[in-house]
Coordinates of C-alpha atoms in Angstrom, one line a residue:
T285 CA 37.9 -3.5 17.7
E286 CA 35.5 -2.6 14.9
W287 CA 32.5 -2.9 17.2
I288 CA 34.1 -0.7 19.9
F289 CA 35.0 1.9 17.3
L290 CA 31.4 1.8 15.9
L291 CA 29.8 2.1 19.4
R292 CA 32.1 5.1 20.2
E293 CA 31.1 6.8 16.9
I294 CA 27.4 6.3 17.6
L295 CA 27.5 7.6 21.2
T296 CA 29.6 10.6 20.2
Y297 CA 27.6 11.5 17.1
P298 CA 26.3 15.1 17.7
P299 CA 22.5 14.6 17.3
L300 CA 22.7 11.6 19.7
R301 CA 24.7 13.6 22.3
E302 CA 22.0 16.2 22.4
L303 CA 19.2 13.8 23.3
D304 CA 17.9 13.6 26.8
W305 CA 18.4 9.9 27.5
Q306 CA 16.2 10.1 30.6
N307 CA 13.3 11.0 28.4
I308 CA 14.1 8.8 25.4
T309 CA 10.4 7.8 25.1
M310 CA 9.7 11.3 24.0
L311 CA 12.0 10.9 21.0
T312 CA 9.3 10.6 18.4
H313 CA 7.8 14.0 19.2
H314 CA 10.9 15.9 20.2
R315 CA 11.8 18.6 17.7
C316 CA 15.4 17.4 17.5
V317 CA 14.2 14.5 15.4
R318 CA 12.9 17.0 12.8
R319 CA 16.0 19.1 13.0
H320 CA 18.6 16.3 12.7
Y321 CA 16.8 13.5 10.9
Q322 CA 18.9 13.9 7.8
Q323 CA 22.1 13.6 9.7
A324 CA 20.8 10.8 11.8
A325 CA 19.5 8.9 8.8
F326 CA 22.9 9.2 7.1
C327 CA 24.5 7.7 10.2
A328 CA 21.9 5.0 10.4
V329 CA 22.3 4.0 6.8
A330 CA 26.1 3.8 7.2
I331 CA 25.7 1.5 10.2
M332 CA 23.2 -0.7 8.4
V333 CA 25.4 -1.1 5.4
M334 CA 28.2 -2.3 7.6
L335 CA 25.9 -4.8 9.4
L336 CA 24.4 -5.9 6.1
S337 CA 27.6 -6.5 4.3
S338 CA 27.9 -10.2 5.1
S339 CA 24.2 -10.8 4.3
V340 CA 24.6 -9.1 0.9
H341 CA 27.5 -11.4 -0.1
A342 CA 25.7 -14.5 1.1
A343 CA 22.4 -13.8 -0.7
Q344 CA 21.5 -15.1 -4.2
W345 CA 21.0 -12.2 -6.6
S346 CA 19.2 -12.0 -9.9
V347 CA 18.9 -9.0 -12.3
A348 CA 16.2 -9.1 -15.0
P349 CA 16.2 -6.2 -17.5
S350 CA 13.5 -5.8 -20.0
L351 CA 12.2 -3.4 -22.7
T352 CA 8.6 -2.8 -23.7
V353 CA 7.7 -1.0 -26.9
S354 CA 4.1 -0.2 -27.6
E355 CA 1.8 1.8 -29.9
T356 CA -1.5 3.2 -28.6
Y357 CA -4.3 5.0 -30.4
I358 CA -6.4 7.1 -28.0
D359 CA -9.5 8.9 -29.2
N360 CA -9.7 11.4 -26.3
V361 CA -6.2 12.2 -25.1
R362 CA -7.2 15.2 -23.0
L363 CA -10.2 13.5 -21.4
S364 CA -12.5 16.3 -22.7
S365 CA -16.3 16.2 -23.0
N366 CA -17.7 14.5 -26.1
S367 CA -17.9 17.8 -28.1
D368 CA -14.2 18.6 -27.6
K369 CA -12.3 15.3 -28.2
Q370 CA -8.7 15.2 -29.6
S371 CA -7.2 11.9 -30.7
D372 CA -3.5 11.0 -30.8
L373 CA -1.1 8.2 -31.5
V374 CA 1.3 7.5 -28.6
T375 CA 4.5 5.5 -28.7
Q376 CA 6.0 4.1 -25.6
I377 CA 9.6 2.9 -25.1
N378 CA 9.9 1.7 -21.6
P379 CA 13.1 0.1 -20.2
S380 CA 12.8 -1.6 -16.8
V381 CA 14.8 -3.7 -14.5
A382 CA 13.9 -6.1 -11.6
L383 CA 16.5 -6.8 -8.9
T384 CA 15.9 -9.6 -6.3
G385 CA 18.0 -10.9 -3.6
N386 CA 17.2 -13.8 -1.3
G387 CA 19.3 -15.1 1.6
K388 CA 19.2 -16.4 5.1
N389 CA 19.2 -12.9 6.5
L390 CA 18.1 -10.8 3.6
T391 CA 15.1 -10.4 1.2
L392 CA 15.2 -7.6 -1.3
S393 CA 12.8 -6.8 -4.2
L394 CA 13.2 -3.8 -6.5
R395 CA 11.4 -3.0 -9.7
Y396 CA 12.1 0.2 -11.7
N397 CA 10.5 1.3 -14.9
L398 CA 11.1 4.4 -17.1
Q399 CA 7.9 5.2 -19.0
N400 CA 8.6 7.4 -22.1
L401 CA 5.6 8.7 -23.9
V402 CA 5.9 10.2 -27.4
Y403 CA 2.8 11.8 -28.9
L404 CA 2.6 12.0 -32.7
D405 CA 0.3 15.0 -33.1
E406 CA 1.5 17.1 -30.3
P407 CA 5.2 16.6 -29.4
S408 CA 4.8 19.2 -26.6
R409 CA 2.9 16.5 -24.7
N410 CA 5.9 14.1 -24.6
N411 CA 6.9 13.1 -21.2
S412 CA 8.8 10.6 -19.1
Y413 CA 7.8 9.1 -15.8
H414 CA 9.9 7.2 -13.2
Q415 CA 8.2 4.3 -11.4
L416 CA 9.7 2.3 -8.6
R417 CA 8.7 -0.3 -6.0
S418 CA 11.1 -1.8 -3.6
S419 CA 11.0 -3.6 -0.3
L420 CA 13.7 -4.9 2.1
N421 CA 13.6 -7.3 5.1
A422 CA 16.9 -8.0 6.7
T423 CA 18.5 -9.3 9.9
L424 CA 21.3 -7.0 11.2
L425 CA 22.1 -9.1 14.3
P426 CA 20.9 -12.7 14.4
Q427 CA 17.8 -13.1 16.6
R428 CA 18.1 -9.5 17.9
L429 CA 18.2 -6.6 15.4
F430 CA 16.1 -6.4 12.2
I431 CA 15.0 -3.8 9.7
D432 CA 12.1 -3.4 7.2
A433 CA 12.2 -0.8 4.5
S434 CA 10.1 0.1 1.4
T435 CA 10.0 2.7 -1.3
S436 CA 7.3 3.6 -3.9
L437 CA 7.4 6.2 -6.7
S438 CA 4.3 6.5 -8.8
Q439 CA 2.0 9.1 -10.5
Q440 CA -1.4 9.7 -9.0
V441 CA -4.3 12.1 -9.3
L442 CA -4.9 13.4 -5.7
S443 CA -8.3 15.0 -5.9
P444 CA -11.5 13.3 -7.0
D445 CA -12.6 16.6 -8.6
D446 CA -9.8 16.3 -11.2
K447 CA -9.8 14.3 -14.4
V448 CA -8.7 10.7 -13.8
S449 CA -7.2 8.5 -16.5
I450 CA -6.0 4.9 -16.6
G451 CA -2.2 5.1 -16.3
N452 CA -0.4 8.1 -17.7
L453 CA -1.6 8.2 -21.3
G454 CA -4.3 10.8 -20.7
V455 CA -2.9 14.4 -20.8
V456 CA -4.1 16.0 -17.6
S457 CA -2.6 18.9 -15.6
N458 CA -3.2 17.5 -12.1
R459 CA -1.1 14.4 -12.1
S460 CA 1.6 14.3 -9.4
D461 CA 4.6 12.2 -8.6
V462 CA 4.2 10.6 -5.2
L463 CA 7.3 9.4 -3.4
S464 CA 6.7 7.3 -0.3
T465 CA 9.5 5.9 1.8
R466 CA 9.6 3.9 5.0
V467 CA 12.4 2.6 7.3
S468 CA 11.7 0.6 10.4
P469 CA 14.4 -1.0 12.5
Y470 CA 13.4 -3.1 15.5
L471 CA 15.0 -5.0 18.3
R472 CA 13.8 -8.3 19.9
S473 CA 15.1 -9.5 23.2
R474 CA 14.1 -11.6 26.2
L475 CA 13.4 -10.3 29.7
G476 CA 14.3 -13.1 31.9
E477 CA 13.1 -16.6 31.0
N478 CA 9.4 -15.9 30.5
L479 CA 9.0 -12.6 28.7
Q480 CA 9.9 -11.3 25.2
T481 CA 9.9 -7.7 24.0
E482 CA 10.0 -6.0 20.7
I483 CA 11.0 -2.3 20.4
R484 CA 10.4 -0.8 16.9
Y485 CA 11.2 2.7 15.5
S486 CA 9.7 3.7 12.2
Y487 CA 10.2 6.7 10.0
D488 CA 8.3 7.5 6.8
N489 CA 8.1 10.3 4.4
V490 CA 5.5 11.2 1.7
S491 CA 6.3 13.9 -0.8
Y492 CA 4.6 15.2 -3.9
S493 CA 5.7 17.0 -7.0
D494 CA 2.5 19.1 -7.0
S495 CA 2.8 22.1 -4.8
S496 CA -0.9 22.0 -3.9
A497 CA -0.3 18.8 -1.8
L498 CA 1.4 18.9 1.6
N499 CA 4.6 17.0 2.1
S500 CA 4.9 15.2 5.4
S501 CA 7.1 13.0 7.5
S502 CA 6.5 11.0 10.7
G503 CA 8.4 9.2 13.3
G504 CA 7.0 6.6 15.7
L505 CA 8.1 4.3 18.5
S506 CA 6.3 1.1 19.6
V507 CA 6.9 -1.4 22.4
N508 CA 5.4 -4.9 22.6
L509 CA 5.7 -7.2 25.6
R510 CA 4.4 -10.8 25.7
P511 CA 5.3 -14.2 27.2
N512 CA 7.6 -16.5 25.5
R513 CA 5.0 -19.2 25.5
A514 CA 1.3 -19.4 26.2
L515 CA 0.2 -20.1 29.8
G516 CA -1.9 -23.1 29.0
S517 CA -4.8 -21.9 27.0
W518 CA -4.2 -18.3 27.9
S519 CA -1.9 -15.7 26.3
W520 CA -1.5 -12.0 26.7
Q521 CA 0.2 -9.0 25.1
L522 CA 1.0 -5.4 26.1
N523 CA 1.4 -2.7 23.4
W524 CA 2.3 0.9 23.5
Q525 CA 2.9 3.1 20.5
Q526 CA 3.3 6.8 19.7
R527 CA 3.7 8.6 16.4
E528 CA 4.2 12.3 15.5
I529 CA 3.3 13.5 12.0
Y530 CA 4.9 16.7 10.6
Y531 CA 3.3 18.6 7.8
D532 CA 4.6 21.4 5.7
D533 CA 2.5 24.6 6.3
R534 CA 0.0 22.8 8.5
A535 CA -0.5 21.8 12.2
D536 CA 1.3 18.6 13.2
E537 CA -0.6 15.5 14.3
R538 CA 0.0 13.1 17.1
R539 CA -1.2 9.5 17.9
E540 CA -0.6 7.6 21.1
S541 CA -2.1 4.4 22.5
A542 CA -1.6 1.7 25.1
S543 CA -3.5 -1.6 25.3
L544 CA -3.6 -5.0 26.8
R545 CA -4.8 -8.0 24.7
V546 CA -5.8 -11.3 26.3
S547 CA -6.6 -14.5 24.4
Y548 CA -8.1 -17.8 25.4
Q549 CA -8.0 -20.8 23.1
V550 CA -10.9 -23.2 23.8
S551 CA -9.7 -25.7 21.3
A552 CA -7.6 -26.0 18.1
R553 CA -10.7 -24.6 16.3
I554 CA -12.2 -22.0 18.6
G555 CA -10.7 -19.0 20.4
F556 CA -11.7 -15.8 22.2
N557 CA -9.9 -12.5 22.7
G558 CA -10.3 -9.1 24.3
V559 CA -8.5 -5.8 24.1
A560 CA -8.7 -2.9 26.5
G561 CA -6.7 0.3 26.1
I562 CA -6.5 4.1 26.0
E563 CA -5.7 6.4 23.2
N564 CA -4.7 10.1 23.0
N565 CA -4.9 11.7 19.5
K566 CA -4.1 15.3 18.5
Y567 CA -5.4 16.5 15.1
S568 CA -7.9 19.0 13.7
S569 CA -11.4 17.7 14.6
Q570 CA -14.9 18.9 15.2
R571 CA -15.0 16.5 18.2
A572 CA -14.4 17.9 21.6
S573 CA -11.7 15.3 22.2
P574 CA -10.5 12.6 19.8
R575 CA -9.2 10.5 22.6
G576 CA -10.4 8.1 25.4
E577 CA -10.7 4.6 26.5
Y578 CA -11.5 1.8 24.0
W579 CA -12.2 -1.9 24.1
N580 CA -13.3 -4.8 21.9
L581 CA -14.2 -8.5 22.3
G582 CA -13.7 -11.0 19.6
A583 CA -13.8 -14.7 18.6
N584 CA -12.2 -16.8 15.9
W585 CA -13.4 -20.1 14.4
R586 CA -11.3 -22.4 12.2
P587 CA -13.4 -25.4 11.3
S588 CA -10.8 -26.7 8.8
S589 CA -7.5 -25.8 7.3
R590 CA -9.4 -24.1 4.3
T591 CA -11.9 -22.0 6.3
N592 CA -11.4 -19.3 8.8
L593 CA -13.8 -16.8 10.5
S594 CA -13.0 -14.0 13.0
A595 CA -15.1 -11.1 14.3
T596 CA -14.8 -8.4 16.9
A597 CA -17.2 -5.8 18.5
G598 CA -16.1 -2.9 20.6
E599 CA -16.1 0.9 21.1
R600 CA -13.8 3.8 20.5
F601 CA -14.1 7.6 20.9
F602 CA -16.0 7.8 17.6
G603 CA -18.6 5.1 18.5
R604 CA -19.2 1.4 18.3
T605 CA -16.7 -0.5 16.2
W606 CA -17.0 -3.9 14.3
S607 CA -14.7 -6.1 12.3
L608 CA -15.1 -9.3 10.3
N609 CA -12.8 -11.6 8.3
F610 CA -14.0 -14.7 6.5
A611 CA -12.0 -16.8 4.1
H612 CA -12.8 -20.1 2.5
Q613 CA -10.6 -21.8 -0.1
A614 CA -11.8 -24.9 -1.9
R615 CA -10.1 -26.9 -4.6
R616 CA -11.2 -24.7 -7.5
H617 CA -12.8 -21.6 -5.9
N618 CA -12.4 -19.3 -3.0
W619 CA -14.6 -16.9 -1.0
G620 CA -13.8 -13.9 1.1
L621 CA -15.6 -11.3 3.3
S622 CA -14.1 -8.5 5.4
Y623 CA -15.2 -5.4 7.3
A624 CA -12.9 -3.0 9.2
E625 CA -13.0 0.5 10.8
S626 CA -9.9 2.6 11.3
I627 CA -8.5 6.2 11.5
S628 CA -6.8 7.2 8.2
S629 CA -5.7 10.2 6.1
R630 CA -4.4 11.0 2.6
R631 CA -0.8 10.5 3.7
A632 CA -1.7 7.2 5.4
L633 CA -3.1 5.8 2.2
Q634 CA -0.1 7.1 0.2
S635 CA 2.4 5.6 2.6
E636 CA 0.7 2.2 2.5
I637 CA 1.7 -0.3 -0.2
R638 CA -1.0 0.8 -2.6
E639 CA -0.3 -1.9 -5.2
L640 CA -1.2 -5.4 -4.1
L641 CA -0.9 -8.7 -5.9
L642 CA -4.0 -10.1 -7.6
I643 CA -4.3 -13.7 -6.4
D644 CA -6.0 -16.6 -8.1
P645 CA -8.1 -19.3 -6.3
D646 CA -5.0 -21.5 -5.8
G647 CA -3.1 -18.7 -4.1
N648 CA -0.9 -18.0 -7.1
P649 CA -0.3 -14.5 -8.6
V650 CA -2.3 -13.7 -11.7
I651 CA 0.1 -12.9 -14.5
D652 CA -0.4 -9.8 -16.6
P653 CA -0.5 -10.8 -20.3
D654 CA 1.1 -7.5 -21.4
T655 CA 4.2 -7.7 -19.1
L656 CA 4.2 -11.4 -18.1
E657 CA 4.7 -10.1 -14.5
P658 CA 2.3 -10.5 -11.5
R659 CA -0.7 -8.3 -12.0
L660 CA -1.2 -5.5 -9.5
F661 CA -4.2 -3.4 -8.5
S662 CA -4.6 -0.2 -6.6
V663 CA -6.6 -0.3 -3.3
A664 CA -7.1 3.4 -2.7
F665 CA -9.0 6.3 -4.5
P666 CA -8.4 10.0 -4.4
V667 CA -9.2 11.6 -1.1
S668 CA -11.4 14.7 -1.0
F669 CA -9.7 16.6 1.8
N670 CA -6.3 16.6 3.4
Q671 CA -7.8 15.7 6.8
V672 CA -8.0 12.8 9.2
F673 CA -11.1 10.7 8.5
I674 CA -12.9 7.6 10.0
R675 CA -12.6 4.9 7.4
K676 CA -15.2 2.0 7.2
T677 CA -14.6 -0.6 4.5
A678 CA -16.4 -3.8 3.5
T679 CA -15.3 -6.1 0.7
A680 CA -16.6 -9.4 -0.7
N681 CA -14.8 -11.5 -3.4
W682 CA -15.2 -14.8 -5.2
G683 CA -12.9 -16.6 -7.6
M684 CA -12.8 -19.8 -9.5
R685 CA -10.2 -21.6 -11.6
T686 CA -10.6 -24.5 -14.1
K687 CA -8.0 -26.1 -16.2
K688 CA -8.0 -23.2 -18.8
T689 CA -10.0 -20.4 -17.2
T690 CA -9.8 -18.1 -14.3
S691 CA -12.7 -15.9 -13.2
G692 CA -13.5 -13.7 -10.3
I693 CA -15.8 -11.0 -8.9
S694 CA -15.3 -8.5 -6.1
V695 CA -17.5 -5.8 -4.6
F696 CA -16.7 -3.2 -2.0
T697 CA -18.1 -0.2 -0.2
E698 CA -16.2 2.5 1.7
Q699 CA -17.3 5.4 3.9
R700 CA -15.0 8.3 4.8
S701 CA -16.1 10.6 7.6
F702 CA -13.8 13.6 7.7
E703 CA -13.0 14.8 11.2
G704 CA -12.2 18.4 10.3
N705 CA -15.4 19.5 8.5
G706 CA -17.9 16.6 9.1
V707 CA -18.2 15.8 5.4
V708 CA -19.0 12.1 4.5
D709 CA -17.9 10.5 1.3
E710 CA -19.3 7.1 0.2
I711 CA -17.7 4.9 -2.5
F712 CA -19.2 1.7 -4.0
G713 CA -17.5 -0.5 -6.6
S714 CA -17.2 -3.9 -8.2
T715 CA -14.8 -5.7 -10.6
L716 CA -15.5 -8.7 -12.8
R717 CA -12.6 -10.5 -14.5
W718 CA -12.2 -13.6 -16.7
S719 CA -9.2 -15.1 -18.5
W720 CA -8.8 -18.0 -20.9
Q721 CA -5.7 -19.9 -21.7
V722 CA -6.4 -20.4 -25.4
S723 CA -3.3 -22.4 -26.0
R724 CA 0.1 -23.0 -24.4
K725 CA 1.3 -19.7 -25.7
N726 CA -1.9 -17.6 -26.1
Q727 CA -4.1 -16.1 -23.4
F728 CA -7.3 -14.0 -23.6
S729 CA -8.5 -11.9 -20.7
T730 CA -11.2 -9.4 -20.0
S731 CA -12.4 -7.3 -17.1
M732 CA -15.0 -4.7 -16.2
T733 CA -14.8 -2.3 -13.3
W734 CA -17.6 0.0 -11.9
R735 CA -17.2 2.6 -9.2
K736 CA -19.6 5.2 -7.8
T737 CA -18.7 8.0 -5.4
L738 CA -21.3 10.0 -3.5
R739 CA -20.0 13.3 -2.1
E740 CA -21.5 16.4 -0.6
D741 CA -21.2 18.5 -3.7
N742 CA -20.7 15.9 -6.5
D743 CA -21.6 12.4 -7.5
D744 CA -19.4 10.4 -9.8
I745 CA -19.6 7.2 -11.8
F746 CA -16.5 5.5 -13.2
R747 CA -16.6 2.6 -15.6
V748 CA -13.7 0.7 -17.3
A749 CA -14.0 -2.3 -19.7
S750 CA -10.9 -4.0 -21.2
A751 CA -10.0 -7.0 -23.2
S752 CA -6.5 -8.3 -24.3
L753 CA -5.0 -11.1 -26.3
S754 CA -1.3 -12.0 -25.6
Q755 CA 1.1 -14.4 -27.1
R756 CA 4.4 -15.7 -25.8
I757 CA 6.7 -15.7 -28.8
N758 CA 9.6 -17.4 -27.1
K759 CA 11.2 -17.6 -23.6
S760 CA 12.2 -14.0 -23.6
A761 CA 9.7 -12.2 -25.8
S762 CA 5.9 -11.7 -25.8
A763 CA 3.4 -9.6 -27.7
S764 CA -0.1 -8.4 -27.0
I765 CA -3.0 -6.4 -28.3
S766 CA -5.6 -4.8 -26.0
L767 CA -8.7 -2.7 -26.1
R768 CA -10.0 -0.4 -23.3
R769 CA -12.9 1.9 -22.8
L770 CA -13.1 4.4 -20.0
Q771 CA -16.3 6.3 -19.2
R772 CA -16.9 8.8 -16.4
V773 CA -20.2 10.5 -15.6
G774 CA -20.1 13.5 -13.1
D775 CA -22.3 16.3 -12.0
S776 CA -20.2 18.8 -14.1
I777 CA -19.4 18.7 -17.9
N778 CA -15.7 18.8 -17.0
N779 CA -16.0 15.4 -15.3
T780 CA -18.1 13.7 -18.0
Y781 CA -16.0 12.1 -20.7
T782 CA -15.3 8.8 -22.5
S783 CA -12.0 7.5 -23.8
N784 CA -11.2 4.5 -26.0
T785 CA -7.7 3.0 -26.6
I786 CA -6.2 0.2 -28.6
T787 CA -2.6 -0.9 -27.9
A788 CA -0.2 -3.2 -29.5
S789 CA 2.9 -4.0 -27.5
L790 CA 6.1 -6.1 -27.7
R791 CA 8.1 -7.0 -24.6
I792 CA 11.7 -8.4 -24.6
S793 CA 13.5 -9.6 -21.4
W794 CA 17.0 -10.8 -20.8

């Protein structure tokens, strides 16, 4: 009876009655999505809560509150040039909570932190920042209906022309709250005995507290069709996807593509694959047509369980394309190489999970001595223009672990070719890190980061060096002291500054 009532409510809900079901594939770019998305989202959330109720009760839950108190001396709080420095003493009182849930049909992770900054010399600088990271993976109907969702709230500097600090201690006028949300339900089903299909709808929203940035939302639909099992050494996959992106006070964008992927496995170690498709994109571009046919051919080689190499070569509307992925993990060290080309934008980087886990050579998360939580790092840098750009990235990394030390080095290069004005930005960077487990309760760590940005009207060099010593007092308390030096050299005096900080902190968890 409940399911009949629920189905009746869904089919008679006003926004759904207005849809043209004969053209349901046009849903993602139909204007009714934009007009009714708030009502439809409310309805969808109510339905998902009902479907998730049994999974929530069956999951194992843990709540871990904590409080971090710290004192920081900073010698250049406004990130001014060397002749106009102002120092200050900053007190932080940051409560946080971590919520996790794990069950057969549910995985949830949520971390919230309230950063409160109190400046001794200038109380007018006092501020509070909300920070949130959450992710959800759930089964709504066993083996049929699933949902992925994520939310991120952070503070970021959006333009590379603005002053950039580490964290929120530096007093700058261009910092913006960035809220990124994503919800993606999908349905898996079989077509007969030999085919399997996945239909996925995704909605995401990126909004800024700074009025100079453009808020946006997007809706997309994708369909995947593949056989239930490989046909001997052969396998294939059909894909179709479409996404409409809506901006405030700017022309909307559209992406659509369809492709066929065929793979052939020569042996357990060697395989080949090929992709052929067509794409139709609509956005501001100097090109006559950002659309057309595309293809790529690739191979993968897995000589052992610890080594993997894959590469592709092909062509898209913007030229030849290449990709490479190499990973090797030994007992105490690991290597990695990668290269990729893609279409991206400022909102695409914001809507991605920007904070990734830092992994040691054994595949375990590196623990931050200040928070005793997994250490995270940001993978994106401020984007010069709010346009679509062709992104080409290459990275190389190496890490090693001994009984008491962990060390690593990574280098990268990234090129951004903006489609709207033809400007090309190039970014180069490297990071060197080393940590030493001094004793069972004490750890010392140090790192150095270098980044250089070459742009049409401005070159920029960014250097950061840090060192910290942490001690675990007992099971629920830890303390640390850290030093950090930030140096930036730009073409203008406004973007040339240094900043030094020393921080003592105490963290208590329950």
